[in-house]
Coordinates of C-alpha atoms in Angstrom, one line a residue:
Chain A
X222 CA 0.3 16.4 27.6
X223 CA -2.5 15.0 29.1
X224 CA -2.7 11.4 30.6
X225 CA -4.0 9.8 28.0
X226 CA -2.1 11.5 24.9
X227 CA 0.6 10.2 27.4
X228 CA -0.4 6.8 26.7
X229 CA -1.3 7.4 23.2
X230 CA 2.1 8.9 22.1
X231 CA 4.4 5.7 24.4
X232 CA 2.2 2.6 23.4
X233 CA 2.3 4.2 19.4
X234 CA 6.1 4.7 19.7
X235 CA 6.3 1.0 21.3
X236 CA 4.2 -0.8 18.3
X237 CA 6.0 1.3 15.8
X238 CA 9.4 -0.1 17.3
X239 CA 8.5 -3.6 18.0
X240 CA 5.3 -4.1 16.4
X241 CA 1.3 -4.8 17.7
X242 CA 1.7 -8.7 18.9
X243 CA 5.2 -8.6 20.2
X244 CA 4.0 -5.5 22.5
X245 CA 1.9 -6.9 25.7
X246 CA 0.3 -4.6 27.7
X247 CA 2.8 -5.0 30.6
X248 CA 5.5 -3.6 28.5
X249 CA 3.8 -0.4 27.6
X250 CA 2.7 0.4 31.6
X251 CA 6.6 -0.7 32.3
X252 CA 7.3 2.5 30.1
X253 CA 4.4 4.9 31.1
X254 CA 6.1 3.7 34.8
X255 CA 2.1 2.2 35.2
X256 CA 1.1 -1.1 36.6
X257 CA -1.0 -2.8 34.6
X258 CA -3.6 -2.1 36.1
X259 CA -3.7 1.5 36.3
X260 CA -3.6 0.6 32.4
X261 CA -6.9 -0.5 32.7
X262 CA -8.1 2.2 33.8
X263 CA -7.7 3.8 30.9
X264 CA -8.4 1.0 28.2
X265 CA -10.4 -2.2 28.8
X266 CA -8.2 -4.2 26.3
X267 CA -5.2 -4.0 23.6
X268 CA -7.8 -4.1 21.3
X269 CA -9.5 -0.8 22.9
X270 CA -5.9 0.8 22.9
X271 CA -5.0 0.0 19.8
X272 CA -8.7 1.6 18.6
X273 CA -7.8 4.8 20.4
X274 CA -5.0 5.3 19.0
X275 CA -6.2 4.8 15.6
X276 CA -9.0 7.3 16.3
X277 CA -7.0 9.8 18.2
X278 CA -3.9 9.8 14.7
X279 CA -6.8 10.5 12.8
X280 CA -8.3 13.8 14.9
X281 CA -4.9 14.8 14.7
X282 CA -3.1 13.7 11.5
X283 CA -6.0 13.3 8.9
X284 CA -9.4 14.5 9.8
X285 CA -7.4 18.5 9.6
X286 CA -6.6 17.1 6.1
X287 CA -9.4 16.5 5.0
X288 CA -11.4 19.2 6.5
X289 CA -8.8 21.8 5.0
X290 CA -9.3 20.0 1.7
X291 CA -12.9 20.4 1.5
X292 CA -12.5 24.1 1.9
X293 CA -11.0 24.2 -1.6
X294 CA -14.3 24.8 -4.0
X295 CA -12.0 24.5 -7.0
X296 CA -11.7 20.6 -7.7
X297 CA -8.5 20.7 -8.9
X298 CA -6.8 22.3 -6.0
X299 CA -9.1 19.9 -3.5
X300 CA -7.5 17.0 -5.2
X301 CA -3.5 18.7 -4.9
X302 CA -4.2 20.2 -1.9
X303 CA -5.6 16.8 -0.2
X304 CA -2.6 14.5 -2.3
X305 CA 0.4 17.0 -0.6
X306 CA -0.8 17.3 2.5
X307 CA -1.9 13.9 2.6
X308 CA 1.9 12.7 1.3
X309 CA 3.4 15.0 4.3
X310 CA 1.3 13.3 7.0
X311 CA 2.8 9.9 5.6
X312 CA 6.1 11.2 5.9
X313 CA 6.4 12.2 9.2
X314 CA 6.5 8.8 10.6
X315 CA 5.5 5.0 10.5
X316 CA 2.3 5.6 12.2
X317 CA -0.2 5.4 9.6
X318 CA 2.5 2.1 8.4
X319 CA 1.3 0.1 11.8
X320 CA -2.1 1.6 12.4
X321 CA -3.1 0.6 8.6
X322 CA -1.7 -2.4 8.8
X323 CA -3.4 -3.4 12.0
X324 CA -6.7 -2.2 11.3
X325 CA -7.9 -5.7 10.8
X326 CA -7.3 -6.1 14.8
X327 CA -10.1 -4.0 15.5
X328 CA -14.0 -4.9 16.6
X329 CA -16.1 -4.6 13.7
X330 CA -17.8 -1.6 15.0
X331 CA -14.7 0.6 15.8
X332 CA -13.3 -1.0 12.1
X333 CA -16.2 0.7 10.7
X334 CA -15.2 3.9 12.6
X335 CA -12.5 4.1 11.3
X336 CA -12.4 3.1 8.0
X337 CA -15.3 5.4 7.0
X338 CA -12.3 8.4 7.8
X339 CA -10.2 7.1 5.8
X340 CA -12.3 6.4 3.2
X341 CA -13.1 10.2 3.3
X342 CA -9.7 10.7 1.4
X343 CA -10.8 8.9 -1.5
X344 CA -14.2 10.0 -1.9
X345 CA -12.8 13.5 -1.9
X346 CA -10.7 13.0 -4.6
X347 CA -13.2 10.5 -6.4
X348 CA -15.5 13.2 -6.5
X349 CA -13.5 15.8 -7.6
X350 CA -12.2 13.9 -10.2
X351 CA -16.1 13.4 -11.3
X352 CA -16.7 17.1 -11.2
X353 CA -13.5 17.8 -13.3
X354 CA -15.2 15.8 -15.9
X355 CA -18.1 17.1 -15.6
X356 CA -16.7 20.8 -16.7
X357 CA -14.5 19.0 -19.5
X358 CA -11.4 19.3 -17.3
X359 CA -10.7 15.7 -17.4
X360 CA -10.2 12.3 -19.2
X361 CA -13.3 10.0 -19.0
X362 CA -11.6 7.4 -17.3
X363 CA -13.2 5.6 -14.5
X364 CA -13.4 7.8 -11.5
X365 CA -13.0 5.4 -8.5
X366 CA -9.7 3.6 -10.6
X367 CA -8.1 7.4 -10.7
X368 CA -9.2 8.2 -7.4
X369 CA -7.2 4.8 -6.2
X370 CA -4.0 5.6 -8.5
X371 CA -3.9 9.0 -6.6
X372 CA -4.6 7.8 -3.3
X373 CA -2.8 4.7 -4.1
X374 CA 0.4 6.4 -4.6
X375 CA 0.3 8.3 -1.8
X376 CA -0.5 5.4 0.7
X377 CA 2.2 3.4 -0.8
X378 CA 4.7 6.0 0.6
X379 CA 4.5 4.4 4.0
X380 CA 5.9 1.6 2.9
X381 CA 9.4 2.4 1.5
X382 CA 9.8 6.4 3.2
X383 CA 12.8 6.7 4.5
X384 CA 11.8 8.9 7.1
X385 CA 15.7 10.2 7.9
X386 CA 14.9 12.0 4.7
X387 CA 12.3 13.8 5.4
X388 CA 13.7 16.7 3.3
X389 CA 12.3 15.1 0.2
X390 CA 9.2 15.4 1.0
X391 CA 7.9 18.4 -1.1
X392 CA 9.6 17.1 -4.2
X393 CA 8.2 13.3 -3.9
X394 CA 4.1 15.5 -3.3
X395 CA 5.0 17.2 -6.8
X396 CA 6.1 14.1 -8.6
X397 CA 2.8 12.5 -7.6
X398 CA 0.4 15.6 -7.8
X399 CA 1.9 16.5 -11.2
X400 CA 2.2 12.7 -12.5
X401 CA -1.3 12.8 -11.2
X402 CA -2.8 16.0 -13.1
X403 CA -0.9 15.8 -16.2
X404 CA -2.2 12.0 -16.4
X405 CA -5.7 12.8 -15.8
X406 CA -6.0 16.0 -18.0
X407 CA -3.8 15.1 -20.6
X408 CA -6.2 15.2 -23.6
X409 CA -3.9 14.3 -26.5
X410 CA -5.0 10.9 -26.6
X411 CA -8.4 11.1 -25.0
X412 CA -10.3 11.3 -28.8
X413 CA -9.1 8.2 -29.9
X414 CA -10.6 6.0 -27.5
X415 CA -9.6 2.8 -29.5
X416 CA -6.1 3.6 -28.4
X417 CA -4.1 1.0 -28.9
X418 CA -2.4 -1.0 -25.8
X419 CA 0.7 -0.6 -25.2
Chain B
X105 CA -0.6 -31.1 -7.4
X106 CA 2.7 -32.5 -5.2
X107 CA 2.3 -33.0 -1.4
X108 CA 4.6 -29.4 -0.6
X109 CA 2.2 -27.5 -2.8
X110 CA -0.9 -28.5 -1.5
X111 CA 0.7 -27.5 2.0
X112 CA 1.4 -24.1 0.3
X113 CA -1.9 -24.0 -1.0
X114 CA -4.1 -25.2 2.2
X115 CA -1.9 -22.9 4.6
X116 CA -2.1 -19.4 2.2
X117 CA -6.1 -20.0 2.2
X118 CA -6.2 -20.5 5.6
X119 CA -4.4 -17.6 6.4
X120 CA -6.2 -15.5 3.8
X121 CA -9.1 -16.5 5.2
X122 CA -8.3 -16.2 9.1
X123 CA -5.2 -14.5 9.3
X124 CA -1.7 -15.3 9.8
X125 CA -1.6 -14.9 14.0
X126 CA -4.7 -16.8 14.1
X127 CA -3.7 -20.0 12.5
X128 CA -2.0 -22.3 14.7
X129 CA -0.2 -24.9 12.4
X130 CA -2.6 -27.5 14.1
X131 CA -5.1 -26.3 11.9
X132 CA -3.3 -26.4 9.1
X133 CA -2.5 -30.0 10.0
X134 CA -6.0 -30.6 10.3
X135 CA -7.3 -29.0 6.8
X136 CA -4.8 -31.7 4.9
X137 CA -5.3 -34.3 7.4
X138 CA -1.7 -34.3 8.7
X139 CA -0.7 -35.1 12.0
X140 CA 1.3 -31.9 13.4
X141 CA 4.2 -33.8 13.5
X142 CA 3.9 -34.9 10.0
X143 CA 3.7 -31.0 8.9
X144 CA 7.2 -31.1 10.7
X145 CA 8.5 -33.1 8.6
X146 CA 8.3 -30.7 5.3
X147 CA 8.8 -27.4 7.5
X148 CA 10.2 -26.3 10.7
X149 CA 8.6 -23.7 12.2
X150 CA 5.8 -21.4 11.0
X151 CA 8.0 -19.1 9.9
X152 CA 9.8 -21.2 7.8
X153 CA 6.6 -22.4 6.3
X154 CA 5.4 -18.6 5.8
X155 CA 9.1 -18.2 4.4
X156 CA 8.4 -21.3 1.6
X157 CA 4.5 -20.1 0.8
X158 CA 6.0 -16.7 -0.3
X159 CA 9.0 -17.5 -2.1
X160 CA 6.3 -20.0 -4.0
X161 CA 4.1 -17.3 -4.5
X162 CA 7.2 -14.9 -5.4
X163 CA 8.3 -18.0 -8.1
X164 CA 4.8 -18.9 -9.9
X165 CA 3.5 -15.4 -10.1
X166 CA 5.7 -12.7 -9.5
X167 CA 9.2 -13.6 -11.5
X168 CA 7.8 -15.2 -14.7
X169 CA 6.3 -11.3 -14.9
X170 CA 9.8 -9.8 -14.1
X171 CA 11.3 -12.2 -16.6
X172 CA 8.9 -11.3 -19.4
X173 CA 9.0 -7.5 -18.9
X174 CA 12.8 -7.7 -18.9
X175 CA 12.4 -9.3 -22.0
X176 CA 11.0 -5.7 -24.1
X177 CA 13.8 -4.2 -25.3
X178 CA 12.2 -1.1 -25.7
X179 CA 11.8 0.8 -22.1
X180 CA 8.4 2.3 -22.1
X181 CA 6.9 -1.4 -23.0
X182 CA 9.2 -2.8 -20.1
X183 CA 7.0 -0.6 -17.9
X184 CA 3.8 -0.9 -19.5
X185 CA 3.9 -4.7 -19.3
X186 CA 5.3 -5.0 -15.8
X187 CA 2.5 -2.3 -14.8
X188 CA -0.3 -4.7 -16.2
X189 CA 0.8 -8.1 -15.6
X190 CA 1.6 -6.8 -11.9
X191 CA -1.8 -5.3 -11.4
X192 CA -4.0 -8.3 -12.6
X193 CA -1.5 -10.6 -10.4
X194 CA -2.7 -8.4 -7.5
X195 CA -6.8 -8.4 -8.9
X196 CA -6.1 -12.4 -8.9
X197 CA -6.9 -13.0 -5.0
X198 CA -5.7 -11.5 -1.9
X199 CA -2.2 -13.2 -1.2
X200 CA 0.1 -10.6 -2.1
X201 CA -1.6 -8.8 0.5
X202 CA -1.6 -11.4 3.5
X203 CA 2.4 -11.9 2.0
X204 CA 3.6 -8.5 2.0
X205 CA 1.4 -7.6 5.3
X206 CA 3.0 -10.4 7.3
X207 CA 6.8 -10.1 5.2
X208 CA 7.9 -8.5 8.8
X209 CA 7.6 -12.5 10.5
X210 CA 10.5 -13.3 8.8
X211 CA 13.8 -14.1 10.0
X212 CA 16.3 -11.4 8.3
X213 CA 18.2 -13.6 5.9
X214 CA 14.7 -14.9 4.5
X215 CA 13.9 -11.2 4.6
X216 CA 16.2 -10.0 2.5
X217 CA 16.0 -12.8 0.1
X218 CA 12.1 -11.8 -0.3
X219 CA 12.5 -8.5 0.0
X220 CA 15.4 -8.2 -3.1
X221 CA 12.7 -10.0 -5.4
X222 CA 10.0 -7.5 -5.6
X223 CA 12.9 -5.2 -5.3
X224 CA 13.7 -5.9 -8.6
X225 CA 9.8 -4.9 -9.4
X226 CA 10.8 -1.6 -8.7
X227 CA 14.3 -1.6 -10.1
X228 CA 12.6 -2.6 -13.6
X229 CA 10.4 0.6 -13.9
X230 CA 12.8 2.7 -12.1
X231 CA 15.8 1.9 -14.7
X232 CA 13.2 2.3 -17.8
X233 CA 11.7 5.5 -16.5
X234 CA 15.8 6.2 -16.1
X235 CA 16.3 5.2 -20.1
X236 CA 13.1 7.1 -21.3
X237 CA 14.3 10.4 -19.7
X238 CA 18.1 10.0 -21.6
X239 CA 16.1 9.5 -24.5
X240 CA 14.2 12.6 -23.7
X241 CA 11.3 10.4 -24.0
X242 CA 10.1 11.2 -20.1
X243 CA 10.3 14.4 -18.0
X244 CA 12.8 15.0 -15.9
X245 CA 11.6 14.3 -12.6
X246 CA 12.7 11.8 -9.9
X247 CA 13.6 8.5 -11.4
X248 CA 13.2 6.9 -7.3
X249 CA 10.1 8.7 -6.8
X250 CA 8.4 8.2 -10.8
X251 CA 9.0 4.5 -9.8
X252 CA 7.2 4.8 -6.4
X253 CA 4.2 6.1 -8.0
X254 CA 4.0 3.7 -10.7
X255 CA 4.4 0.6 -8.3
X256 CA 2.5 2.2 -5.4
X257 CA -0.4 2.6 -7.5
X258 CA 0.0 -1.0 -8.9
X259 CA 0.3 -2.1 -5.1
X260 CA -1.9 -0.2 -3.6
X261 CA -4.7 -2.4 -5.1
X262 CA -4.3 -5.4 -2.6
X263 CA -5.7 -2.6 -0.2
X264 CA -9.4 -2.4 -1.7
X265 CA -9.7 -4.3 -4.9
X266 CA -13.0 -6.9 -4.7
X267 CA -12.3 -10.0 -6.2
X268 CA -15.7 -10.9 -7.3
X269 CA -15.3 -8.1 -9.9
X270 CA -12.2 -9.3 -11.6
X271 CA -13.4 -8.1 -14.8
X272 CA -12.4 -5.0 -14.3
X273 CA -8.8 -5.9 -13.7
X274 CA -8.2 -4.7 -17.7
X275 CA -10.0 -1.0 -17.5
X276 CA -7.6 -0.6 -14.2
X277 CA -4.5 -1.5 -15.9
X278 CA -5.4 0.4 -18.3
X279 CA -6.4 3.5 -16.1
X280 CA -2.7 3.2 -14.8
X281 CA -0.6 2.8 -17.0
X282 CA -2.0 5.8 -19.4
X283 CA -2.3 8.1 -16.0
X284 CA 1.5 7.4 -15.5
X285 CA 2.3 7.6 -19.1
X286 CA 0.5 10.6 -19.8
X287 CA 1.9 12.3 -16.3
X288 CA 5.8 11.1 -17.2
X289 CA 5.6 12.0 -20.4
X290 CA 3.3 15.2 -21.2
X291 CA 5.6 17.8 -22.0
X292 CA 2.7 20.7 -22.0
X293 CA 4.5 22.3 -18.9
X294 CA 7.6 20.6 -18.6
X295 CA 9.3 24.2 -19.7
X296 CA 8.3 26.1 -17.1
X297 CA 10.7 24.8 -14.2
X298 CA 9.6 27.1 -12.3
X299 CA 6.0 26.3 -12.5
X300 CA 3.2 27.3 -9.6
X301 CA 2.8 25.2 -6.9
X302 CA -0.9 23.9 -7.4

């Protein structure tokens, strides 16, 4: 590992364990066995580190993700293949938990960065779920509210994944990925668009 | 409006607006023209004040909806209702989010007490989805994980919804609750156990 994954990997594993604020700088060169300074070096400011990091996750965890998704012509399996993947990523650990929830910490231009990834996720499936309905393979519902319900459910997992369980993993992507499909493409309904509320 | 609940009120807007980490109770103080010491007087600490805002918030908007869908007798309406009145709590304005974001600030024994109430959010549709399937009303997939979905996607709204378009807040309970129902209930493929991983 490199220097800087070095850092990357120790000040992640720190803010996972004792959050963003209660983590000062000195605590995470205490660890690296760094002085602050030497710290510096590499980052100009928590704010920088914390942006780093967030960038870095992404090149690994998500930017493959989406990338691999894309590759998938059929919309259908661009959508599944983007929701399971997606769903394993959020398993693995509480990164994406304290790097999401942290986001706001960031300078507006390295916000920006990185919200325009993650935002990459939903247009993918947004627009998948637009070319479905464009061949008659799925319910005219709004495309961006779908497109949150699936990437909704998915995100959500960070918050309640008990990640000692990780064997669950492929079972909890089916339940959403089929929920999701047999939702969307469901057609005996779709005619009678005066449905009543339930 | 009594002199706690304009406190709750001033402080949640001030940290929607600025942040929880970024509000030092002076200025909260200031905004109801209180002397700091006089905000002592009805709270202790920030956290306790944080502590009292969300069991408010928990007590005006999130029970009466618990209360009401505990009320239908009939499962698949427990879940519908929670699923909409939940969703257009969360289109309402962004405190759930600051709430749920900064729940982590709290001392443990507030913790749990918070935590256990939108527990019971999830217990609701989790117990329902639980009835519908001995009914054979739902398929038989994970009862824990059915009710992850359902209330992720419901949650997940905090994360992106803009609240100067609250008139959509119907089309996207709508949107939810017939992609879950359709997804728990189709039985086009619920046969085929051993169905293709898409």
């Amino acid at each position: 590992m490199d220097r800087r994954q070095e850092i990357f990997h120790t000040a992640l594993e720190i803010f996972i364990a004792h959050g963003y604020d209660n983590t000062p700088l000195s605590r995470i060169a205490k660890a690296l066995g760094f002085t602050k300074a030497n710290l510096y070096h590499y980052f100009q400011s928590k704010e920088e580190l914390l942006y780093q990091i967030h960038y870095n996750y992404l090149e690994k965890n998500f930017i493959p993700i989406l990338d691999q998704a894309e590759r998938c012509s059929e919309p259908k399996k661009r959508i599944s293949r983007f929701m399971r993947d997606f769903t394993k990523v959020l398993t693995n650990d509480a990164a994406a938990r304290i790097l999401i929830h942290e986001v706001g910490r960031l300078k507006p231009e390295h916000y920006q960065q990185i919200i325009q990834i993650w935002q990459r996720g939903f247009n993918i499936v947004r627009d998948a779920v637009s070319e479905m309905q464009a061949k008659g393979e799925g319910r005219k519902i709004n495309k961006n509210f779908a497109a949150f319900a699936a990437v909704g459910m998915c995100c959500w997992t960070f918050y309640w994944f008990d990640y000692q369980r990780k064997e669950s993993e492929e079972e909890l992507a089916d339940t959403y990925i089929k929920l999701f499909f047999e939702g969307f493409q469901s057609d005996s309904k779709e005619s009678n668009s005066s449905e009543k509320r339930i």
